[in-house]
Amino acid sequence: MKIRQLWISLFVGFVAFLSFNSSLLAVSYKIDQVNIDYIIQSDGTAEVKESYRYQFSGSHKGLIYQLDPTHLYQEPENVRFKVNQTEVKEADSKATGSYTKENSQGMWRYKIFYPGKNDQVTLLVTYRLPYLITSYRDTAELNRRLIGSQWENSLQNITATIKLPQAVTEDDLDKFRVFGHGDPNGRIKRGKDRQTVIMTLPHNPKGQFLEAHVLFPTYLVPQNKNIKDQDKFHQILKAEKALVEADKRAAQKRQRFLQKLKQISQILIAGLSFLVLPAFAFLAWLRNYRRHALKDFPHIPQHLFEPPSDLNPISLGVGLYDMPLDGNLLSSVVLNLVRKNWMSMESYTPKGAKRSKKAGKEFRMNLLKRPNSSEKLPAVEQAVLNLLFQKIGKEHTVTTANIKHYARQKARSYLNQLDQIAEKADKEMQELDYVRSASDQAERGILLFKILSGILLIVEVLYLIFYTIASNTFFTKIHLSLFILSLLQLIFLFLPLSQHLTAKGKYEKNKWQAFQQMLKDIAHLDRAKHQSLIIWEQYLVYALVLGQAKQVAKELSHVFPEDVLAESNLAVVTTNPSVDYILFNQSINKGYHTAQSVVSSSDNYSGDNSSGFGGGFSSGSSFGSGGGGGGGAF
């Protein structure tokens, strides 16, 4: 028996070792830009060019590319690869700059040997797909998964272009229909030249294909050999419309489910609300008790007239106040960077916009050279600069109009990047010992106990219900015992035993709350009015985080004359703070809320391209070729 247990232990340990070892050997990378071009010839052949930009973190030996020839009229031809603009050749030597290929279960798998470490690598793939287009009696069809479902990682920032041999005539535009299938954030449209189809997708998850289904007149491919003697146009339109209608029904079903869930939640909350009152009474006592725990720190007055520290606004909001990184925090950190002379800002009125104090005004930010080459920015503010001037802007310039456009067109990517900046802020606060690490053993223990207590509470409530029904009695000793036990567990679940802030962090937050109170009462505090313009610039920055923007903007114009405000680094918003300061914040906020709205609507996608004249991707598939394509790295 002991020998058997020993063998089982060894086997489990060996499996665990293999799993751990494989995780260490995994290549870390992301593919942050994908460009795909299909040039259709007059014989229906497609000349294909695909570009994938890899960003590696750590070492790698090379790249993997998989081409799926199934459901094609003819095998792909002239497959070639370039890595960083250098062509690689097929060879069994596995030397750098070579590749090998094999056919596994009908798929062509290529291993490209190109070792490196912490570098950027661009893979360019070109090949021909003979007679890709299928010509029917009443339409020509391109039905192809431009991205297969076998990619190891997700793909970012995808643009795919399909170019027909010539433009569709004005009279035949009704026969030019385009459909996209895949992630609901994708969009497909017909080009203004009546010859191109453009597909865009900010993020394609692992395992998800991107499929193009395009219909156009047959006279564009007169030399095509892939011909089928049947009518297909209306049948295809009907099938595509059915996919969109299925999306609508699914979205409506989700909405009904969420509505029912909301109603059930309201009933449960109403039923348990009377149990919460004792818990909150205990919390009030606990909060007062914890205040005394800070007695070892110096006393904080009711009002602080200067910011307690030079903490960047995002770290302040995300770390101390547990806020999401929204438009307010982004606006405040932009103003802070302008205040510190890392960028300049000016207002302008776009062409065609109404010229008034409010309507149509936008703001332009220009990246400045560092005042001192040795000066360094916090990681959070550096990440904001990278987002604004590398991802969104062009040539050291970005406008609020650019930000709103980017947030609308690449909503999920925009929000993901804000999440990454928020993670940097949380890390910064951990380094300052203001917030606890999520890996804190005590924190995890408390969380585990709360989860177990919550499960037990659910079991007790269910038992109480079934016992009442079975016994046909309502008030017994069992009822009373379970009620008291459930009440104690509910109080335990509500207790803030898991503390986000350390004692040092609580003290820092108390100082910022005193500063926040000063901003709130600023109209009645003479001492605040005697502060310098430099201090008031900081007031403007932090007022956005602390919810006191309107009060500070209103008082600023009363404290300083216009000629003094014009000398400020923030002159663009200080010369008319009641309008421009608030307007700038609203403009940044609009981009954030637009991104949220786009992502939210994509999660509840109901279809907007049932006719094929352009719009969002639908789910399902037209079962085009290329579904097994993919790639990765090793």
mmCIF file of C-alpha atoms in Angstrom, residues 37-48 133 161-166 220-221:
data_model
loop_
_atom_site.group_PDB
_atom_site.id
_atom_site.type_symbol
_atom_site.label_atom_id
_atom_site.label_comp_id
_atom_site.label_asym_id
_atom_site.label_seq_id
_atom_site.Cartn_x
_atom_site.Cartn_y
_atom_site.Cartn_z
ATOM 1 C CA ASP A 37 -3.832 43.056 -47.885
ATOM 2 C CA TYR A 38 -5.680 40.980 -50.495
ATOM 3 C CA ILE A 39 -5.197 42.202 -54.074
ATOM 4 C CA ILE A 40 -7.712 40.428 -56.339
ATOM 5 C CA GLN A 41 -6.694 39.823 -59.954
ATOM 6 C CA SER A 42 -8.992 39.638 -62.978
ATOM 7 C CA ASP A 43 -8.856 35.808 -62.862
ATOM 8 C CA GLY A 44 -10.033 35.721 -59.252
ATOM 9 C CA THR A 45 -6.557 35.035 -57.851
ATOM 10 C CA ALA A 46 -5.574 36.860 -54.653
ATOM 11 C CA GLU A 47 -2.105 38.264 -54.068
ATOM 12 C CA VAL A 48 -1.808 38.247 -50.267
ATOM 13 C CA ILE A 133 -13.031 34.051 -55.906
ATOM 14 C CA THR A 161 -7.851 45.646 -46.960
ATOM 15 C CA ILE A 162 -9.346 43.835 -49.936
ATOM 16 C CA LYS A 163 -8.868 45.472 -53.331
ATOM 17 C CA LEU A 164 -10.958 44.388 -56.317
ATOM 18 C CA PRO A 165 -9.511 44.369 -59.845
ATOM 19 C CA GLN A 166 -11.419 47.553 -60.722
ATOM 20 C CA LEU A 220 -14.721 42.223 -62.327
ATOM 21 C CA VAL A 221 -13.192 38.719 -62.634
#
